[in-house]
Tab-separated table of C-alpha atoms in Angstrom:
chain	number	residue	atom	x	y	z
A	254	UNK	CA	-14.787	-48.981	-17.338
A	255	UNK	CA	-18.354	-50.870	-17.017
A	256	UNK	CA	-19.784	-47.239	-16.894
A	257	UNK	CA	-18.066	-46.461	-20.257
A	258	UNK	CA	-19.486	-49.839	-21.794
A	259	UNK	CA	-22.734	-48.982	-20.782
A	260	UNK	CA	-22.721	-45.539	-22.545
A	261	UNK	CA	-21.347	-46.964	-25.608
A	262	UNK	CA	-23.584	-49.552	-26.147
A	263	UNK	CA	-26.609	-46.874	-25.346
A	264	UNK	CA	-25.126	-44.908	-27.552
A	265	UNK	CA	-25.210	-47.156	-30.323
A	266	UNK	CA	-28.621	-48.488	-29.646
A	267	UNK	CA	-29.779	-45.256	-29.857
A	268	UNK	CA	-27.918	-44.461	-33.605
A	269	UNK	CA	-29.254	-47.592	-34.461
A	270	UNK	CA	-33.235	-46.906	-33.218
A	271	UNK	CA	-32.484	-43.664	-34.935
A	272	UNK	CA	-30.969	-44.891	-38.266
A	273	UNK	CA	-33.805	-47.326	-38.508
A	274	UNK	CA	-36.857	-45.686	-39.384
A	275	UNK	CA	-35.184	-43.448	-42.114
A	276	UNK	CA	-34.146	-47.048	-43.497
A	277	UNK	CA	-37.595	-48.685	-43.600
A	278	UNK	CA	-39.028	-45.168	-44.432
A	279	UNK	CA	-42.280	-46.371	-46.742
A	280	UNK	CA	-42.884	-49.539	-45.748
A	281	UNK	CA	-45.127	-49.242	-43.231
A	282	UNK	CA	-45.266	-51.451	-40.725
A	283	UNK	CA	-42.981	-53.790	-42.245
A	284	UNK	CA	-39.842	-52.265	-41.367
A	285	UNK	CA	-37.538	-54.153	-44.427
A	286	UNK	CA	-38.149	-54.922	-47.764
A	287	UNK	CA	-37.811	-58.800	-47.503
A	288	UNK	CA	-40.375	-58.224	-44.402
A	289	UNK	CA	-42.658	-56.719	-46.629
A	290	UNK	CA	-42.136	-58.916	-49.485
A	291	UNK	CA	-42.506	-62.134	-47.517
A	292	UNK	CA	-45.738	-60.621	-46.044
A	293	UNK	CA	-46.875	-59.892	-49.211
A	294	UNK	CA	-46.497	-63.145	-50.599
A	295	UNK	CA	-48.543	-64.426	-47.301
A	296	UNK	CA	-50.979	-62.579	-48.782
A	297	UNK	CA	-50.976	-59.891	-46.324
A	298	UNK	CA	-52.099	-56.250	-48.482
A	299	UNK	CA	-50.560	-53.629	-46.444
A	300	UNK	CA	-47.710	-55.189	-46.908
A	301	UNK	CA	-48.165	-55.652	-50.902
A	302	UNK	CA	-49.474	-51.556	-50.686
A	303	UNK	CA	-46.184	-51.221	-48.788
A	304	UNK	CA	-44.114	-52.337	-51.512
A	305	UNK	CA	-45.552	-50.526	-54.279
A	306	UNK	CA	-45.201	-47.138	-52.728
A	307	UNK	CA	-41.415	-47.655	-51.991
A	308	UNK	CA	-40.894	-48.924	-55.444
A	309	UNK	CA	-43.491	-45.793	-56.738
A	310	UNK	CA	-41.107	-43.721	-54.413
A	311	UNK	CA	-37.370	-44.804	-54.256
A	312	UNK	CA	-38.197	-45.237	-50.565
A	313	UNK	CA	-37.857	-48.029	-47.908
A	314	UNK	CA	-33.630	-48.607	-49.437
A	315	UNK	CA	-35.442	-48.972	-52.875
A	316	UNK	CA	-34.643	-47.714	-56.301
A	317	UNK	CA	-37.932	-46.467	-58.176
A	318	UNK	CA	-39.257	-49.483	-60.282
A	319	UNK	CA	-42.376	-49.040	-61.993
A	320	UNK	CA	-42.720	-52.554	-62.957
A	321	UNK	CA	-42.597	-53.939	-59.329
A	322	UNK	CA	-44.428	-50.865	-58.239
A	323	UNK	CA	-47.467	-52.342	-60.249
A	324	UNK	CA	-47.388	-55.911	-59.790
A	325	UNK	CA	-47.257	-55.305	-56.073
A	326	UNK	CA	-50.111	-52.468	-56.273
A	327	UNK	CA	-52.215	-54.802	-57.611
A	328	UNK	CA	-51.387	-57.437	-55.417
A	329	UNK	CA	-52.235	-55.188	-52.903
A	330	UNK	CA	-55.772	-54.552	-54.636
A	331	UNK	CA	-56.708	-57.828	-55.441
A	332	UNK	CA	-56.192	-58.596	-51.293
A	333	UNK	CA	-58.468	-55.324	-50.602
A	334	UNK	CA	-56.148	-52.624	-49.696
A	335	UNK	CA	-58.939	-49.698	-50.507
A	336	UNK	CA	-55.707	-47.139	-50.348
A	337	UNK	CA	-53.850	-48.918	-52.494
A	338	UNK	CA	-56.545	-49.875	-55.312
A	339	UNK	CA	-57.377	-45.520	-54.993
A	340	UNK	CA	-53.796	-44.713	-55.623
A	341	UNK	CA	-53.377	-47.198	-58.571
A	342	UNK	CA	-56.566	-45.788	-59.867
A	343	UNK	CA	-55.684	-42.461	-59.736
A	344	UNK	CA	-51.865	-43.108	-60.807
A	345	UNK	CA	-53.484	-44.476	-64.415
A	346	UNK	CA	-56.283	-41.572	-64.460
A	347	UNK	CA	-53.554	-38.931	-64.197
A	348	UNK	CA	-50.881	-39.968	-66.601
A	349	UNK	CA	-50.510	-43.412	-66.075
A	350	UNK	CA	-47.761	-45.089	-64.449
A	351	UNK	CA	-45.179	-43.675	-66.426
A	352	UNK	CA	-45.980	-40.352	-66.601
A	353	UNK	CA	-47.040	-40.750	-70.444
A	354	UNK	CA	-50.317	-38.611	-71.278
A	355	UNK	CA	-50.673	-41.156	-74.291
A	356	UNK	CA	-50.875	-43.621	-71.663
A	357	UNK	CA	-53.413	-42.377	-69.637
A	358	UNK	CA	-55.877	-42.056	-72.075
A	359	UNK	CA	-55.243	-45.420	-73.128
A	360	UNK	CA	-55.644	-46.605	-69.248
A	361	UNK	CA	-58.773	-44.654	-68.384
A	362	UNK	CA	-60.876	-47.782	-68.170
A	363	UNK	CA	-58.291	-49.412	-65.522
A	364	UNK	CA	-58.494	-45.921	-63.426
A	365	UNK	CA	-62.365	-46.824	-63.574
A	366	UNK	CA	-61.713	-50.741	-62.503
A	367	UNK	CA	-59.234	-49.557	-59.749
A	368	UNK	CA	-61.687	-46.732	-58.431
A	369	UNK	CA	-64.799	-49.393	-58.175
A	370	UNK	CA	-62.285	-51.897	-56.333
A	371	UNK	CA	-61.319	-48.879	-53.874
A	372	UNK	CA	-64.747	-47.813	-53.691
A	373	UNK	CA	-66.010	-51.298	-52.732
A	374	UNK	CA	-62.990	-51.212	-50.073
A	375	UNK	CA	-65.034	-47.503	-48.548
A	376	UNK	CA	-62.452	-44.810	-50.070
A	377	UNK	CA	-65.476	-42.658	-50.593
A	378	UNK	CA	-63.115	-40.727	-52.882
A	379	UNK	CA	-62.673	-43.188	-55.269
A	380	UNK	CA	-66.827	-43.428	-55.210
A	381	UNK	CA	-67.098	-40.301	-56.981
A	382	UNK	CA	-63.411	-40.697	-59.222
A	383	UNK	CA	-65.016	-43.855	-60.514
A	384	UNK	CA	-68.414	-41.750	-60.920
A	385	UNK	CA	-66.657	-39.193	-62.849
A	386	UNK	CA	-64.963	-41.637	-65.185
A	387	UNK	CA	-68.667	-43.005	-65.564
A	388	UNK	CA	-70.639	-39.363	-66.115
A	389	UNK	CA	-68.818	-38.755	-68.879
A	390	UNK	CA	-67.429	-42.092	-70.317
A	391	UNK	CA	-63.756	-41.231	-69.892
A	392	UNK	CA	-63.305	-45.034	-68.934
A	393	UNK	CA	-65.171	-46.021	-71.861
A	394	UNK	CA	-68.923	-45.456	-72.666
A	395	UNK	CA	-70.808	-43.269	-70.571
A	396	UNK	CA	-73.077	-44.363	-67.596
A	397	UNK	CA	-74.581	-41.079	-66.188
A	398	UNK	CA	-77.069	-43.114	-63.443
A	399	UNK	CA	-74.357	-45.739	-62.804
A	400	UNK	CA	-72.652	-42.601	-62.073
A	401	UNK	CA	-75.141	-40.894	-59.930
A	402	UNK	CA	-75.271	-43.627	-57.838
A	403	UNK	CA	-71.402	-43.703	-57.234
A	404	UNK	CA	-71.733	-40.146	-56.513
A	405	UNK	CA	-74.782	-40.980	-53.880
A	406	UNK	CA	-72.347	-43.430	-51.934
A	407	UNK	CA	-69.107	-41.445	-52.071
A	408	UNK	CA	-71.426	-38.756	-50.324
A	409	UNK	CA	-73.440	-40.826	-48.311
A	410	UNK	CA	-69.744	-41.631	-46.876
A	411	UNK	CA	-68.817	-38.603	-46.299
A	412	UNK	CA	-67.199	-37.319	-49.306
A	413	UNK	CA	-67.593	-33.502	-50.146
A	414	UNK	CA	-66.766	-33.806	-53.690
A	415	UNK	CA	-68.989	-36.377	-54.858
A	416	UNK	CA	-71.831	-33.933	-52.854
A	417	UNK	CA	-71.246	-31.287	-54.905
A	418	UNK	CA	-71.040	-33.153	-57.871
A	419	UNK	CA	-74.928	-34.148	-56.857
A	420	UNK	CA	-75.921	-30.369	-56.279
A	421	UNK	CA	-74.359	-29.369	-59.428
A	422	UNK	CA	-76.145	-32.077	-61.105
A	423	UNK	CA	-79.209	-31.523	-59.612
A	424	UNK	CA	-79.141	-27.677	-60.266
A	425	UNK	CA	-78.453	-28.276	-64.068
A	426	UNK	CA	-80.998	-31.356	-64.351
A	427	UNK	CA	-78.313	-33.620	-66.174
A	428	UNK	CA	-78.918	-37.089	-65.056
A	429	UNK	CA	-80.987	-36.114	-62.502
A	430	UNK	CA	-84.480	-34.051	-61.903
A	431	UNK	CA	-83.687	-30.676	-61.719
A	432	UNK	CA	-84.188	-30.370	-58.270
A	433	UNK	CA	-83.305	-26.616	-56.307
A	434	UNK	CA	-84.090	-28.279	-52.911
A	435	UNK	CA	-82.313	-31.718	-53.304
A	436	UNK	CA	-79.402	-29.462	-54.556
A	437	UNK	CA	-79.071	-27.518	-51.790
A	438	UNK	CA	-79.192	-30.677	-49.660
A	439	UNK	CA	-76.103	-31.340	-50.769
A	440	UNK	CA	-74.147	-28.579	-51.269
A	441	UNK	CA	-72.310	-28.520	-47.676
């Protein structure tokens, strides 16, 4: 009988270690959504970046919300998650949160405000996004060196992109010297 007890209750445990991660699927290391949301409001930002990709997703035992999706993405941002800031910056580049082209357009300049937060964070990524937004003034005016330089540290980081963006550059001569032999540099 003991024996039986024993392999029911492993049994169980085992459902339950099982069951568990498909449950907090999305929020990290957080495990629950009042976890996460009482870490977030401690101020901790994986827990705030956490949050706003179950809400983004429908994950974690979440409906989708993109209202709480945003507030805790930039929570998440303000605190310094670099991931998070990229992802919000890239979310408003591409469509906005919504999905809404009309949208997007109008929330270029936040893309560009989210990129420099992430880039400040080291995404190197979101060094050259934010330098693209700046080369050709999709965020708002143009700011070809500002942009050069974002494209120097997104490749100084390690970012293949934002390389090739500074060989291309330096084959055509726009913003740059036209310079074969710094273009080749950084072609990779």
């Amino acid at each position: 009988m003991p024996q039986r007890f024993l392999f029911a209750a492993l049994a169980a445990l085992s459902l339950l270690t099982v069951s568990l991660p498909a449950a907090a699927q999305g929020l990290g290391n957080c495990g629950h959504v009042t976890v996460c949301e009482t870490s977030c409001a401690e101020g901790d930002a994986q827990a705030c970046g956490a949050l706003a990709r179950a809400y983004s997703e429908g994950t974690g035992g979440v409906d989708p919300d993109v209202t709480r999706a945003t507030a805790y993405g930039q929570r998440a941002c303000e605190l310094g998650d670099g991931d998070t800031c990229n992802r919000l910056g890239r979310a408003y580049e591409q469509g906005g949160l919504t999905g809404d082209r009309a949208e997007a357009v109008a929330s270029l300049k936040q893309a560009e405000v989210f990129y420099g937060r992430a880039c400040s964070a080291g995404i190197s990524t979101a060094c050259g996004a934010q330098g693209r937004l700046l080369l050709y003034g999709s965020g708002g005016r143009a700011d070809p060196r500002n942009a050069v330089a974002l494209f120097s540290k997104g490749c100084a980081k390690g970012d293949g992109g934002a390389c090739a963006v500074l060989a291309s550059l330096h084959v055509t001569g726009y913003a740059v010297s036209k310079d074969a032999s710094k273009a080749s540099m950084y072609e990779r």
